[in-house]
């Protein structure tokens, strides 16, 4: 029987295991939870979402939406589970994080070709083809072995936003609406502030006490821009938040009939709508400071926190020096890497790398030529970015149109340009899937 190992049952690992099993490969899926957990993991389930429950834009004519549509076309397990457990989030795809993880876990555990082994793996010398998808919080033992073999790994800090109980939000000071009227009317709870309230909140935020960051240079931490702690972002200038996570554009407070000075949006965390996530409020403030400072927002004055925001260290390898665009090592063709450990940033980006790594690992086992997807596709472009040796200062990269080849006839209108990028890439990927029977 053809066999493979997958190390890690996160988004990328579960996707890789599913793609391997789909092609008749018996998979040993190693997962250290619940015996060992990283500081950021709370659940025993697979594919745990440790930060936001948003999977970004739904609209296909967007980089994030294009990526998700490509994954649907390639029969992604993660996308099936995400679509099945979605919660209202305006123009974004957000999921009930517990139902989502349960769905992925059940699919993996019920697959007769996947054997789950609860064990921490520290070794990287395997007898069968292997996909390493241990994520940005790879265990110390495995990280040490990776560094010994490949040299010093890279790292940066990632942050998660707090979650509050819905019934503790004071709706006398809040209103429900989606920005620009997209999605349902109650997809978001909006917490408005006037100029004086915002300025007081801002002054307290930038002087609030932050939690200590262990095992890192706390005076010069590298923070991925997409998960910048709100207190760090705020120090760039008093109006930075008003043009970022607290932007009021597209929203009108029905109590005043005017656009607020600043707005914090809360997004549903679960299907029942009993918990809400503070959108864009990733933070490293001490827990007591989070309650005090965020409580200065009128609607959150007496809010009850289900989870405080946390910040943790993420690790990734120097992929441009180590990996091919087929996600395997340049000097060891049967060892594949996937997920945030490779320097892709984002839930779906991680899952998409696991999808392609799983397909290629199966093709390697079956004696087939490894594939690269069209460079006009988002998955193909990401695989080329992480393997591009010309990238000198390698940093995590998420889906964006900037990594795609330029359009031949580039529309001046931004919306038309996005549609052109998306339709071009999806058409080329569809043709490739059909011609090469990639879903078989």
Short mmCIF file of C-alpha atoms in Angstrom, two decimals:
data_model
loop_
_atom_site.label_atom_id
_atom_site.label_comp_id
_atom_site.label_asym_id
_atom_site.label_seq_id
_atom_site.Cartn_x
_atom_site.Cartn_y
_atom_site.Cartn_z
CA UNK A 1 0.00 0.00 0.00
CA UNK A 2 1.23 3.51 -0.87
CA UNK A 3 1.86 5.52 2.30
CA UNK A 4 2.61 9.08 3.37
CA UNK A 5 3.03 11.02 6.59
CA UNK A 6 1.46 14.37 7.35
CA UNK A 7 2.79 16.19 10.41
CA UNK A 8 0.26 18.59 11.92
CA UNK A 9 -3.54 18.62 11.80
CA UNK A 10 -4.07 22.32 11.22
CA UNK A 11 -5.67 23.79 8.11
CA UNK A 12 -2.77 22.88 5.82
CA UNK A 13 -2.17 19.44 7.32
CA UNK A 14 -5.81 18.38 7.17
CA UNK A 15 -6.09 19.60 3.59
CA UNK A 16 -2.92 17.73 2.60
CA UNK A 17 -4.13 14.53 4.29
CA UNK A 18 -7.50 14.77 2.53
CA UNK A 19 -5.90 15.28 -0.90
CA UNK A 20 -3.53 12.33 -0.36
CA UNK A 21 -6.30 10.00 0.80
CA UNK A 22 -8.52 11.07 -2.08
CA UNK A 23 -5.84 9.73 -4.42
CA UNK A 24 -5.65 6.37 -2.68
CA UNK A 25 -2.67 7.07 -0.42
CA UNK A 26 -2.78 5.77 3.16
CA UNK A 27 -1.93 8.63 5.49
CA UNK A 28 -0.48 8.66 8.99
CA UNK A 29 -1.55 12.05 10.32
CA UNK A 30 0.49 13.09 13.36
CA UNK A 31 -0.99 15.67 15.74
CA UNK A 32 0.45 16.55 19.15
CA UNK A 33 -2.83 17.89 20.58
CA UNK A 34 -4.28 17.23 23.11
CA UNK A 35 -1.14 15.80 24.74
CA UNK A 36 0.87 18.95 23.93
CA UNK A 37 -0.57 22.37 23.10
CA UNK A 38 1.04 25.61 22.03
CA UNK A 39 0.25 28.78 24.04
CA UNK A 40 -2.26 29.90 21.39
CA UNK A 41 -4.22 26.65 21.09
CA UNK A 42 -7.23 26.03 23.31
CA UNK A 43 -9.24 23.34 21.51
CA UNK A 44 -8.51 19.63 21.04
CA UNK A 45 -10.06 19.77 17.56
CA UNK A 46 -8.21 19.87 14.24
CA UNK A 47 -8.00 22.99 12.06
CA UNK A 48 -8.34 25.29 15.06
CA UNK A 49 -8.72 28.97 14.20
CA UNK A 50 -6.54 30.69 16.78
CA UNK A 51 -7.05 34.29 15.62
CA UNK A 52 -10.04 35.72 13.76
CA UNK A 53 -12.93 33.58 12.55
CA UNK A 54 -13.01 35.55 9.30
CA UNK A 55 -11.68 33.95 6.12
CA UNK A 56 -11.74 37.33 4.37
CA UNK A 57 -13.70 38.52 1.34
CA UNK A 58 -16.33 36.40 -0.38
CA UNK A 59 -16.41 38.38 -3.60
CA UNK A 60 -14.69 36.36 -6.34
CA UNK A 61 -13.37 39.56 -7.90
CA UNK A 62 -11.06 40.04 -4.92
CA UNK A 63 -7.76 38.39 -4.13
CA UNK A 64 -9.14 36.53 -1.11
CA UNK A 65 -12.35 35.55 -2.91
CA UNK A 66 -10.41 34.39 -5.95
CA UNK A 67 -8.24 32.15 -3.77
CA UNK A 68 -11.26 30.54 -2.14
CA UNK A 69 -12.92 29.92 -5.50
CA UNK A 70 -9.77 28.22 -6.78
CA UNK A 71 -9.83 25.98 -3.73
CA UNK A 72 -13.46 25.07 -4.39
CA UNK A 73 -12.52 24.16 -7.96
CA UNK A 74 -9.79 21.85 -6.62
CA UNK A 75 -12.18 20.09 -4.20
CA UNK A 76 -10.84 21.57 -0.98
CA UNK A 77 -12.00 19.96 2.25
CA UNK A 78 -11.36 23.19 4.16
CA UNK A 79 -13.60 25.17 1.81
CA UNK A 80 -16.38 22.59 2.04
CA UNK A 81 -16.35 22.84 5.82
CA UNK A 82 -16.07 26.63 5.78
CA UNK A 83 -19.02 27.07 3.43
CA UNK A 84 -21.08 24.65 5.54
CA UNK A 85 -20.42 26.46 8.84
CA UNK A 86 -20.49 30.10 7.73
CA UNK A 87 -21.98 32.88 9.84
CA UNK A 88 -23.24 36.27 8.58
CA UNK A 89 -20.35 38.68 8.03
CA UNK A 90 -21.37 41.12 5.33
CA UNK A 91 -19.08 40.71 2.34
CA UNK A 92 -16.73 38.32 4.15
CA UNK A 93 -16.77 34.57 4.73
CA UNK A 94 -16.68 34.00 8.48
CA UNK A 95 -17.32 30.71 10.24
CA UNK A 96 -18.51 29.40 13.56
CA UNK A 97 -15.03 28.38 14.66
CA UNK A 98 -16.14 25.41 16.79
CA UNK A 99 -18.51 23.97 14.17
CA UNK A 100 -15.88 24.51 11.49
CA UNK A 101 -13.18 22.64 13.43
CA UNK A 102 -15.63 19.86 14.31
CA UNK A 103 -16.55 19.43 10.65
CA UNK A 104 -12.90 19.17 9.58
CA UNK A 105 -12.07 16.80 12.44
CA UNK A 106 -14.98 14.50 11.66
CA UNK A 107 -14.11 14.37 7.98
CA UNK A 108 -10.51 13.45 8.75
CA UNK A 109 -11.24 10.93 11.50
CA UNK A 110 -13.97 9.21 9.47
CA UNK A 111 -11.73 8.76 6.42
CA UNK A 112 -10.68 5.07 6.27
CA UNK A 113 -7.38 5.96 4.60
CA UNK A 114 -6.30 8.40 7.32
CA UNK A 115 -4.90 7.13 10.62
CA UNK A 116 -4.56 9.81 13.31
CA UNK A 117 -1.56 9.39 15.62
CA UNK A 118 -1.53 11.56 18.76
CA UNK A 119 2.17 12.20 19.13
CA UNK A 120 4.63 15.07 19.06
CA UNK A 121 7.09 14.65 16.21
CA UNK A 122 10.59 16.03 16.71
CA UNK A 123 12.43 14.16 13.96
CA UNK A 124 12.50 15.16 10.28
CA UNK A 125 14.07 12.00 8.86
CA UNK A 126 11.19 9.93 7.52
CA UNK A 127 11.08 6.62 5.66
CA UNK A 128 8.06 7.57 3.54
CA UNK A 129 7.13 10.76 1.67
CA UNK A 130 6.04 13.40 4.18
CA UNK A 131 4.27 16.74 4.36
CA UNK A 132 5.34 18.92 7.29
CA UNK A 133 2.52 21.32 8.15
CA UNK A 134 3.16 22.07 11.80
CA UNK A 135 2.21 25.71 11.55
CA UNK A 136 3.67 28.94 12.86
CA UNK A 137 3.79 27.54 16.41
CA UNK A 138 5.87 24.48 15.57
CA UNK A 139 7.01 22.63 18.70
CA UNK A 140 10.42 23.42 20.15
CA UNK A 141 11.85 19.99 19.37
CA UNK A 142 10.87 20.06 15.70
CA UNK A 143 11.86 23.72 15.33
CA UNK A 144 15.28 22.86 16.73
CA UNK A 145 15.72 20.06 14.24
CA UNK A 146 14.62 22.31 11.38
CA UNK A 147 17.17 24.92 12.41
CA UNK A 148 19.93 22.33 12.68
CA UNK A 149 19.19 21.06 9.19
CA UNK A 150 18.34 24.28 7.36
CA UNK A 151 19.92 27.03 9.40
CA UNK A 152 18.26 29.71 11.47
CA UNK A 153 14.51 29.92 10.96
CA UNK A 154 12.71 33.25 10.69
CA UNK A 155 10.10 34.50 13.11
CA UNK A 156 7.59 37.26 13.73
CA UNK A 157 4.83 38.01 16.21
CA UNK A 158 1.15 37.41 15.51
CA UNK A 159 -1.79 38.66 17.54
CA UNK A 160 -5.43 37.72 18.15
CA UNK A 161 -8.39 39.98 18.95
CA UNK A 162 -10.63 39.70 22.02
CA UNK A 163 -14.08 38.08 21.96
CA UNK A 164 -16.97 39.45 24.03
CA UNK A 165 -20.40 38.16 25.04
CA UNK A 166 -23.10 39.57 22.78
CA UNK A 167 -25.57 40.25 25.57
CA UNK A 168 -23.01 42.35 27.45
CA UNK A 169 -22.73 44.90 24.63
CA UNK A 170 -24.75 48.00 25.48
CA UNK A 171 -27.00 48.45 22.46
CA UNK A 172 -28.06 51.90 23.65
CA UNK A 173 -24.69 53.01 22.32
CA UNK A 174 -24.45 50.62 19.35
CA UNK A 175 -26.31 49.79 16.16
CA UNK A 176 -26.39 46.88 13.72
CA UNK A 177 -25.44 47.36 10.07
CA UNK A 178 -22.96 46.24 7.43
CA UNK A 179 -20.63 48.75 5.84
CA UNK A 180 -22.19 50.23 2.67
CA UNK A 181 -25.21 47.99 3.26
CA UNK A 182 -23.40 44.84 2.09
CA UNK A 183 -24.66 41.59 3.62
CA UNK A 184 -27.37 41.39 6.27
CA UNK A 185 -28.48 44.32 8.39
CA UNK A 186 -27.37 42.62 11.60
CA UNK A 187 -24.08 41.09 10.40
CA UNK A 188 -22.08 43.54 12.53
CA UNK A 189 -22.63 45.38 15.78
CA UNK A 190 -21.18 48.85 15.35
CA UNK A 191 -19.80 50.71 18.36
CA UNK A 192 -19.62 54.43 17.45
CA UNK A 193 -17.58 57.13 19.16
CA UNK A 194 -17.69 60.90 18.90
CA UNK A 195 -14.52 62.99 18.64
CA UNK A 196 -14.04 63.50 22.39
CA UNK A 197 -14.67 59.83 23.19
CA UNK A 198 -12.23 58.71 20.52
CA UNK A 199 -9.47 61.09 21.60
CA UNK A 200 -9.75 59.92 25.21
CA UNK A 201 -9.74 56.28 24.11
CA UNK A 202 -6.73 56.91 21.88
CA UNK A 203 -4.66 58.57 24.60
CA UNK A 204 -5.31 55.68 26.99
CA UNK A 205 -4.62 53.04 24.33
CA UNK A 206 -1.17 54.29 23.35
CA UNK A 207 -0.05 54.51 26.99
CA UNK A 208 -1.60 51.23 28.19
CA UNK A 209 0.63 48.49 29.61
CA UNK A 210 1.51 45.66 27.28
CA UNK A 211 2.08 42.01 28.20
CA UNK A 212 5.65 40.74 28.23
CA UNK A 213 6.81 38.90 25.12
CA UNK A 214 8.92 35.91 26.07
CA UNK A 215 11.96 34.55 24.21
CA UNK A 216 12.22 37.52 21.89
CA UNK A 217 13.68 41.01 21.65
CA UNK A 218 10.72 42.90 23.08
CA UNK A 219 12.20 46.23 22.00
CA UNK A 220 12.27 45.31 18.33
CA UNK A 221 9.65 42.64 17.55
CA UNK A 222 8.76 41.88 13.94
CA UNK A 223 5.00 42.00 13.55
CA UNK A 224 3.15 40.89 10.43
CA UNK A 225 1.28 43.92 9.08
CA UNK A 226 -2.01 42.06 8.74
CA UNK A 227 -2.00 41.21 12.47
CA UNK A 228 -0.53 44.44 13.81
CA UNK A 229 -1.62 44.95 17.45
CA UNK A 230 -4.03 47.85 17.64
CA UNK A 231 -1.91 49.64 20.24
CA UNK A 232 1.15 49.44 17.95
CA UNK A 233 -0.85 50.66 14.97
CA UNK A 234 -2.25 53.55 17.01
CA UNK A 235 1.24 54.89 17.74
CA UNK A 236 1.65 55.69 14.05
CA UNK A 237 -0.67 58.64 14.49
CA UNK A 238 -3.90 59.73 16.12
CA UNK A 239 -5.99 59.18 12.99
CA UNK A 240 -4.41 55.86 11.97
CA UNK A 241 -7.21 53.80 13.53
CA UNK A 242 -9.85 56.04 11.93
CA UNK A 243 -8.45 55.07 8.54
CA UNK A 244 -7.99 51.45 9.61
CA UNK A 245 -10.01 49.16 11.90
CA UNK A 246 -12.13 52.04 13.26
CA UNK A 247 -12.95 53.71 9.96
CA UNK A 248 -16.50 55.11 9.96
CA UNK A 249 -17.00 55.27 6.18
CA UNK A 250 -20.04 53.45 4.85
CA UNK A 251 -21.84 53.61 8.20
CA UNK A 252 -24.55 55.93 9.52
CA UNK A 253 -25.57 55.97 13.16
CA UNK A 254 -29.41 55.80 13.11
CA UNK A 255 -29.53 57.63 16.44
CA UNK A 256 -27.84 60.73 15.00
CA UNK A 257 -28.39 60.33 11.27
CA UNK A 258 -24.69 61.07 10.75
CA UNK A 259 -21.46 59.19 10.20
CA UNK A 260 -19.66 58.67 13.53
CA UNK A 261 -16.18 60.02 14.19
CA UNK A 262 -14.89 56.46 14.68
CA UNK A 263 -16.47 52.99 14.81
CA UNK A 264 -15.40 49.64 16.22
CA UNK A 265 -17.17 46.76 14.48
CA UNK A 266 -18.04 43.51 16.24
CA UNK A 267 -18.48 40.40 14.09
CA UNK A 268 -20.34 37.21 14.99
CA UNK A 269 -18.05 34.54 16.36
CA UNK A 270 -20.57 31.69 16.30
CA UNK A 271 -23.82 30.78 14.56
CA UNK A 272 -25.90 31.48 17.65
CA UNK A 273 -24.57 35.02 17.78
CA UNK A 274 -23.76 34.76 21.49
CA UNK A 275 -20.13 35.84 21.01
CA UNK A 276 -18.64 38.66 18.96
CA UNK A 277 -15.08 39.36 17.80
CA UNK A 278 -13.58 42.88 18.01
CA UNK A 279 -12.70 43.30 14.33
CA UNK A 280 -9.14 44.48 13.75
CA UNK A 281 -8.42 44.76 17.47
CA UNK A 282 -5.57 42.27 17.73
CA UNK A 283 -3.71 43.22 20.87
CA UNK A 284 -0.89 42.49 23.27
CA UNK A 285 -2.23 44.59 26.13
CA UNK A 286 -2.40 43.00 29.56
CA UNK A 287 -5.81 41.50 30.21
CA UNK A 288 -6.75 44.10 32.81
CA UNK A 289 -5.73 46.87 30.43
CA UNK A 290 -7.86 45.39 27.66
CA UNK A 291 -10.93 45.52 29.88
CA UNK A 292 -10.13 49.06 31.04
CA UNK A 293 -9.15 50.63 27.70
CA UNK A 294 -11.65 48.88 25.43
CA UNK A 295 -14.30 49.64 28.06
CA UNK A 296 -13.82 53.33 27.20
CA UNK A 297 -15.77 52.61 24.02
CA UNK A 298 -19.32 53.43 25.20
CA UNK A 299 -20.97 50.25 23.90
CA UNK A 300 -18.32 48.12 25.62
CA UNK A 301 -18.36 49.90 28.98
CA UNK A 302 -19.66 46.84 30.85
CA UNK A 303 -18.84 44.15 28.29
CA UNK A 304 -17.90 40.65 29.40
CA UNK A 305 -14.87 39.08 27.73
CA UNK A 306 -15.06 35.46 26.58
CA UNK A 307 -11.43 35.60 25.50
CA UNK A 308 -8.85 38.33 25.82
CA UNK A 309 -6.53 39.15 22.94
CA UNK A 310 -3.14 37.45 22.94
CA UNK A 311 0.12 37.76 21.05
CA UNK A 312 2.39 34.85 20.20
CA UNK A 313 5.49 34.03 18.25
CA UNK A 314 5.20 32.64 14.71
CA UNK A 315 7.99 30.77 12.97
CA UNK A 316 8.58 30.18 9.28
CA UNK A 317 11.42 28.76 7.19
CA UNK A 318 13.38 30.63 4.54
CA UNK A 319 11.31 29.06 1.76
CA UNK A 320 12.93 30.83 -1.24
CA UNK A 321 16.21 29.12 -0.41
CA UNK A 322 14.70 25.77 0.51
CA UNK A 323 11.54 25.00 -1.45
CA UNK A 324 10.47 24.43 -5.04
CA UNK A 325 7.19 25.91 -6.24
CA UNK A 326 5.81 22.38 -5.92
CA UNK A 327 6.22 22.74 -2.11
CA UNK A 328 8.94 20.08 -1.76
CA UNK A 329 12.56 20.58 -0.73
CA UNK A 330 15.01 21.41 -3.47
CA UNK A 331 17.42 18.74 -2.27
CA UNK A 332 14.90 16.14 -1.02
CA UNK A 333 12.03 15.58 -3.41
CA UNK A 334 9.90 13.46 -1.06
CA UNK A 335 9.78 15.99 1.80
CA UNK A 336 7.09 18.63 1.40
CA UNK A 337 6.21 21.66 3.52
CA UNK A 338 2.90 23.50 3.76
CA UNK A 339 1.07 26.15 5.73
CA UNK A 340 2.31 29.19 7.60
CA UNK A 341 5.59 27.43 8.32
CA UNK A 342 6.43 28.16 4.66
CA UNK A 343 5.71 31.88 4.91
CA UNK A 344 2.21 32.07 3.45
CA UNK A 345 0.04 34.27 5.64
CA UNK A 346 -3.63 33.63 6.25
CA UNK A 347 -5.99 30.75 6.92
CA UNK A 348 -6.95 30.06 3.33
CA UNK A 349 -3.45 30.67 2.03
CA UNK A 350 -2.22 28.01 4.46
CA UNK A 351 -4.94 25.56 3.47
CA UNK A 352 -4.27 26.15 -0.24
CA UNK A 353 -0.58 25.33 0.21
CA UNK A 354 -1.58 22.11 1.97
CA UNK A 355 -3.89 21.32 -0.92
CA UNK A 356 -1.13 21.62 -3.52
CA UNK A 357 1.49 19.93 -1.31
CA UNK A 358 -0.90 17.02 -0.77
CA UNK A 359 -1.61 16.68 -4.48
CA UNK A 360 2.08 16.78 -5.34
CA UNK A 361 3.07 14.37 -2.59
CA UNK A 362 0.50 11.92 -3.98
CA UNK A 363 1.80 12.43 -7.51
CA UNK A 364 5.36 11.79 -6.31
CA UNK A 365 4.26 8.51 -4.70
CA UNK A 366 2.32 7.48 -7.81
CA UNK A 367 5.24 8.26 -10.12
CA UNK A 368 3.58 11.24 -11.78
CA UNK A 369 5.09 14.59 -12.68
CA UNK A 370 4.63 17.22 -9.99
CA UNK A 371 2.41 20.12 -10.98
CA UNK A 372 2.54 23.87 -10.67
CA UNK A 373 -0.69 25.76 -11.15
CA UNK A 374 -0.93 28.66 -13.62
CA UNK A 375 0.99 31.73 -12.50
CA UNK A 376 -2.19 33.72 -13.13
CA UNK A 377 -3.98 31.73 -10.41
CA UNK A 378 -3.63 32.90 -6.81
CA UNK A 379 -2.45 29.50 -5.56
CA UNK A 380 0.08 29.32 -8.39
CA UNK A 381 1.32 32.84 -7.69
CA UNK A 382 1.74 32.14 -3.97
CA UNK A 383 3.74 28.98 -4.70
CA UNK A 384 6.02 30.98 -6.97
CA UNK A 385 6.46 33.74 -4.39
CA UNK A 386 7.58 31.43 -1.59
CA UNK A 387 10.08 29.73 -3.93
CA UNK A 388 11.44 32.86 -5.61
CA UNK A 389 15.18 32.97 -4.87
CA UNK A 390 15.34 36.64 -5.87
CA UNK A 391 13.31 37.57 -2.75
CA UNK A 392 16.00 38.87 -0.40
CA UNK A 393 14.07 39.87 2.71
CA UNK A 394 11.50 37.10 2.84
CA UNK A 395 8.39 37.95 4.85
CA UNK A 396 4.96 36.26 5.11
CA UNK A 397 2.70 36.89 2.14
CA UNK A 398 -1.06 36.60 1.79
CA UNK A 399 -3.25 36.58 -1.31
CA UNK A 400 -3.09 39.84 -3.27
CA UNK A 401 -3.22 40.89 -6.90
CA UNK A 402 0.31 42.28 -6.69
CA UNK A 403 1.84 38.80 -6.91
CA UNK A 404 -0.01 38.01 -10.16
CA UNK A 405 1.43 38.71 -13.62
CA UNK A 406 0.33 42.09 -14.97
CA UNK A 407 -2.71 42.18 -17.24
CA UNK A 408 -2.10 42.70 -20.96
CA UNK A 409 -4.85 45.29 -21.25
CA UNK A 410 -4.96 46.72 -17.76
CA UNK A 411 -8.28 48.46 -17.03
CA UNK A 412 -7.95 51.83 -15.31
CA UNK A 413 -10.97 51.17 -13.13
CA UNK A 414 -9.96 49.27 -9.96
CA UNK A 415 -13.10 47.14 -9.86
CA UNK A 416 -12.78 46.15 -13.51
CA UNK A 417 -9.10 45.39 -12.95
CA UNK A 418 -9.93 43.04 -10.07
CA UNK A 419 -12.55 41.29 -12.18
CA UNK A 420 -10.03 40.88 -15.01
CA UNK A 421 -7.39 39.38 -12.72
CA UNK A 422 -9.91 36.98 -11.24
CA UNK A 423 -11.57 35.82 -14.46
CA UNK A 424 -8.21 35.32 -16.19
CA UNK A 425 -6.81 33.18 -13.38
CA UNK A 426 -9.95 31.14 -12.81
CA UNK A 427 -10.36 30.43 -16.53
CA UNK A 428 -6.77 29.21 -16.86
CA UNK A 429 -7.05 27.07 -13.74
CA UNK A 430 -10.32 25.55 -14.94
CA UNK A 431 -8.71 24.59 -18.24
CA UNK A 432 -5.75 23.00 -16.46
CA UNK A 433 -7.98 21.01 -14.10
CA UNK A 434 -9.93 19.66 -17.07
CA UNK A 435 -6.90 18.89 -19.24
CA UNK A 436 -4.90 17.16 -16.52
CA UNK A 437 -7.75 15.62 -14.52
CA UNK A 438 -6.37 17.21 -11.37
CA UNK A 439 -9.35 16.25 -9.23
CA UNK A 440 -8.80 12.53 -9.78
#
